[in-house]
Coordinates of C-alpha atoms in Angstrom, one line a residue:
M1 CA 98.4 98.6 95.0
L2 CA 94.8 99.0 96.1
K3 CA 94.6 98.4 99.8
V4 CA 92.2 99.2 102.7
S5 CA 93.2 98.6 106.3
L6 CA 91.1 98.6 109.4
N7 CA 92.7 98.5 112.9
I8 CA 90.6 97.2 115.8
N9 CA 91.6 97.7 119.4
A10 CA 91.7 94.1 120.7
V11 CA 91.7 92.6 124.1
N12 CA 95.2 92.6 125.6
T13 CA 95.6 88.8 126.1
A14 CA 98.6 89.2 128.4
K15 CA 96.5 91.2 131.0
L16 CA 93.6 89.0 130.3
S17 CA 95.4 85.7 131.0
T18 CA 96.4 87.0 134.4
A19 CA 92.8 87.7 135.3
L20 CA 91.1 84.8 133.5
G21 CA 93.8 82.1 133.2
A22 CA 92.8 79.5 130.7
K23 CA 89.8 81.4 129.4
A24 CA 92.1 84.0 127.9
Q25 CA 92.9 81.7 125.0
S26 CA 89.3 81.1 124.4
V27 CA 88.7 84.9 124.2
K28 CA 91.7 85.3 121.9
N29 CA 90.4 82.5 119.6
R30 CA 86.9 84.1 119.5
Q31 CA 88.4 87.5 118.7
L32 CA 90.4 86.0 115.8
A33 CA 87.4 84.1 114.5
L34 CA 85.2 87.3 114.5
S35 CA 88.0 89.3 112.8
E36 CA 88.3 86.7 110.1
N37 CA 84.5 86.9 109.6
V38 CA 84.7 90.6 109.2
A39 CA 87.6 90.2 106.7
R40 CA 85.6 87.8 104.6
E41 CA 82.6 90.2 104.6
M42 CA 84.9 93.1 103.6
E43 CA 86.3 91.0 100.7
A44 CA 82.8 90.0 99.6
S45 CA 81.6 93.6 99.7
I46 CA 84.5 94.9 97.7
K47 CA 84.2 92.1 95.1
E48 CA 80.5 92.8 94.8
S49 CA 81.1 96.5 94.1
L50 CA 83.6 95.5 91.4
N51 CA 81.2 93.0 89.7
I52 CA 79.1 95.5 87.8
P53 CA 79.9 94.8 84.1
V54 CA 80.8 97.5 81.6
E55 CA 78.0 98.6 79.3
H56 CA 77.8 98.9 75.6
K57 CA 75.8 102.0 74.6
D58 CA 75.5 103.3 71.1
G59 CA 78.5 101.2 70.1
K60 CA 80.7 102.6 72.8
L61 CA 82.1 101.0 75.9
V62 CA 80.7 102.7 79.1
R63 CA 83.0 102.3 82.1
S64 CA 82.5 103.7 85.5
T65 CA 81.9 107.3 86.3
A66 CA 83.9 109.4 88.7
G67 CA 83.3 108.5 92.3
N68 CA 82.0 105.0 91.4
P69 CA 83.9 101.7 91.6
P70 CA 85.4 100.5 88.3
R71 CA 83.1 98.3 86.2
R72 CA 84.1 94.7 85.4
Q73 CA 85.6 94.2 82.0
T74 CA 87.8 91.1 82.5
G75 CA 87.3 90.4 86.2
R76 CA 91.0 90.4 87.0
L77 CA 90.7 93.3 89.5
R78 CA 87.8 91.6 91.3
D79 CA 89.6 88.3 91.4
S80 CA 92.8 90.0 92.8
I81 CA 91.0 91.1 96.0
E82 CA 92.0 89.3 99.1
T83 CA 92.1 89.9 102.8
K84 CA 94.7 89.4 105.6
V85 CA 94.2 89.4 109.3
A86 CA 97.1 90.3 111.6
V87 CA 96.9 90.1 115.3
S88 CA 99.2 91.7 117.8
A89 CA 99.0 92.0 121.6
N90 CA 96.2 94.5 121.5
T91 CA 95.4 95.3 117.8
V92 CA 93.7 93.4 115.1
R93 CA 94.5 94.7 111.6
L94 CA 92.3 93.7 108.7
T95 CA 93.7 94.5 105.3
A96 CA 91.8 94.0 102.0
G97 CA 92.6 94.8 98.4
D98 CA 95.0 93.7 95.7
L99 CA 97.6 92.6 98.2
S100 CA 99.6 90.5 95.8
G101 CA 99.8 93.1 93.0
K102 CA 97.9 90.8 90.5
A103 CA 96.2 93.9 89.1
P104 CA 98.9 96.6 88.9
Y105 CA 96.4 99.0 87.4
A106 CA 94.3 99.0 90.5
L107 CA 96.0 102.1 91.9
Y108 CA 95.0 104.2 88.9
L109 CA 91.4 103.2 89.2
E110 CA 91.0 104.5 92.8

C-alpha cells in the first residue's frame, strides 16, 4: 500500500478549554478545517504527479524513469489516491495514498 503520513502537533484542547472556555471549540474546529485543506492539497498534488501519461516512442511504451513518479497508463493508481485526517488530543495526522488498496501494485512503483 502506498501511503504518506504527516503528523502535526496540534493545540491541546483540554488545556485550551480551561483557559478559553467556549472559544476552545472554535479553535479546534478551525484546526480541523485547516488540516482538511492541507489533506486536500496533498491529495491534489499526488494526483497531479501521477497524471503524466506514458509516451509512445519508436513503437515502444515509455514509462517513468527511476526517481520519478509512475506515468499514467490506466489512471487506476491516480484514482485510488485518497486522504484521511485523524485528530487526537494534541496531534493531527494526515494520511494520503492508496488507503483502500484499490491499486495493489502501488507499493512496487514507489
